[in-house]
Short mmCIF file of C-alpha atoms in Angstrom, two decimals:
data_model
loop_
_atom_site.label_atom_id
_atom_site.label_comp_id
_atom_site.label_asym_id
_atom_site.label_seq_id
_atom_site.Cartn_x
_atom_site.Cartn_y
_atom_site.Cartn_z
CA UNK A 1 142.51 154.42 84.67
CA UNK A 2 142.01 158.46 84.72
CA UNK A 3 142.47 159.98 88.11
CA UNK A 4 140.65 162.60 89.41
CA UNK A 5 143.29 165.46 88.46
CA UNK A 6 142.89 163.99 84.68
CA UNK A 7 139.05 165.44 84.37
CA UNK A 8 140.11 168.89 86.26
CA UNK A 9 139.38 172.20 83.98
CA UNK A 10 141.70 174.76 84.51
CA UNK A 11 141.50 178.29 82.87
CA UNK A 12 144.73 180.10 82.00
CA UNK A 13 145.25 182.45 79.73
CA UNK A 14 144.99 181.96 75.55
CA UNK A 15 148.36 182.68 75.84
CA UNK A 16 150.15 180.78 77.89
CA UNK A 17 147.96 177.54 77.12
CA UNK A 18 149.70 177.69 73.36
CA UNK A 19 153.34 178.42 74.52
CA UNK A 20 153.01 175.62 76.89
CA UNK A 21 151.68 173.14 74.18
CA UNK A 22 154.01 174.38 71.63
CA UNK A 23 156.83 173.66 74.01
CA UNK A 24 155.69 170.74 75.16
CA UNK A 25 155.19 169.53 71.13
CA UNK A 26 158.62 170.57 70.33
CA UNK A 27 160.49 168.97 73.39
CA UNK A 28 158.21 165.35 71.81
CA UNK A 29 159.58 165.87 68.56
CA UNK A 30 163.43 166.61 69.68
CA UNK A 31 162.93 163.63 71.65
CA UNK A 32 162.01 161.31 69.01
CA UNK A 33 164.45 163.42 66.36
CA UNK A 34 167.55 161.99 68.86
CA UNK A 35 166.15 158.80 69.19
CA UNK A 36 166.10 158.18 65.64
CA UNK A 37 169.38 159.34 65.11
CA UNK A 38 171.01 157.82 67.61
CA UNK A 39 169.89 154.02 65.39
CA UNK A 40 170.46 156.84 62.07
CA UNK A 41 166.94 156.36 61.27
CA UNK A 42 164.90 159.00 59.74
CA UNK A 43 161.26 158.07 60.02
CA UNK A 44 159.57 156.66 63.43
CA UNK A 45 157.10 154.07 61.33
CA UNK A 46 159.58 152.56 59.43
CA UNK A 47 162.39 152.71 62.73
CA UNK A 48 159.30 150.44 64.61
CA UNK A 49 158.65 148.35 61.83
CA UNK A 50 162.36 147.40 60.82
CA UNK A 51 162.67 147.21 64.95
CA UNK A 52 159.82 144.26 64.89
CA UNK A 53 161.07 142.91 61.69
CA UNK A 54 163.81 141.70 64.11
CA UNK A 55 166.36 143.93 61.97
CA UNK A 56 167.36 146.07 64.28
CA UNK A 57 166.63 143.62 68.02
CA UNK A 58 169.02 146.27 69.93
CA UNK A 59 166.62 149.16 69.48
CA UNK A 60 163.48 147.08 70.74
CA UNK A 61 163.24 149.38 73.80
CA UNK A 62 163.87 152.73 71.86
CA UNK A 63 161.18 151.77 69.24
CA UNK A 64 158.83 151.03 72.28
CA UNK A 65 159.79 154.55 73.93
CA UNK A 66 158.95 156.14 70.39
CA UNK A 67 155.54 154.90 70.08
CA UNK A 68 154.89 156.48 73.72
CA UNK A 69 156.21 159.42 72.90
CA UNK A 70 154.23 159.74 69.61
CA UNK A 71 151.31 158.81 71.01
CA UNK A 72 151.76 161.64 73.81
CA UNK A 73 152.40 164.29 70.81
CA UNK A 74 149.65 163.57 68.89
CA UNK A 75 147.43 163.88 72.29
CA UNK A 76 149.21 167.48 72.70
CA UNK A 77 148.68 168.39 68.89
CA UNK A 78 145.00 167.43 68.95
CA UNK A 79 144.65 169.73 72.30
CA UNK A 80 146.90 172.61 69.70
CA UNK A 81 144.76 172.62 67.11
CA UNK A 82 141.89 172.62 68.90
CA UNK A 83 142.80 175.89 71.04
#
């Protein structure tokens, strides 16, 4: 359920909007870069499938936390690109 704050329009400057979304994107993909290394994975998609697969039962909670996270980037890259 969206709160209130979630439909809010706020104008900043051109600016500042991209640094913040290009900082934002980069901290997401660090995030799931050390995640996947940690279980020396190198692709999310096949890190969650080999994770349900039951190969790798130990990482069930990581593989959860990098579908969040990717789901939060590609909200933030959609907002990018459409700057």
């Amino acid at each position: 359920m969206a709160s209130e704050s979630d439909s809010k329009k706020v104008e900043i400057p051109y600016s500042i909007a991209k640094d913040l979304l290009e900082s934002k994107i980069k901290d997401l993909r660090e995030r799931v870069n050390e995640i996947l290394a940690d279980w020396n994975q190198k692709d999310a998609e096949e890190f969650q499938r080999l994770t349900r697969e039951g190969k790798i039962p130990e990482a069930e909670m990581d593989a959860i936390r990098i579908g969040n996270i990717i789901e939060s980037l590609n909200e933030y890259e959609e907002i990018y690109t459409n700057l």
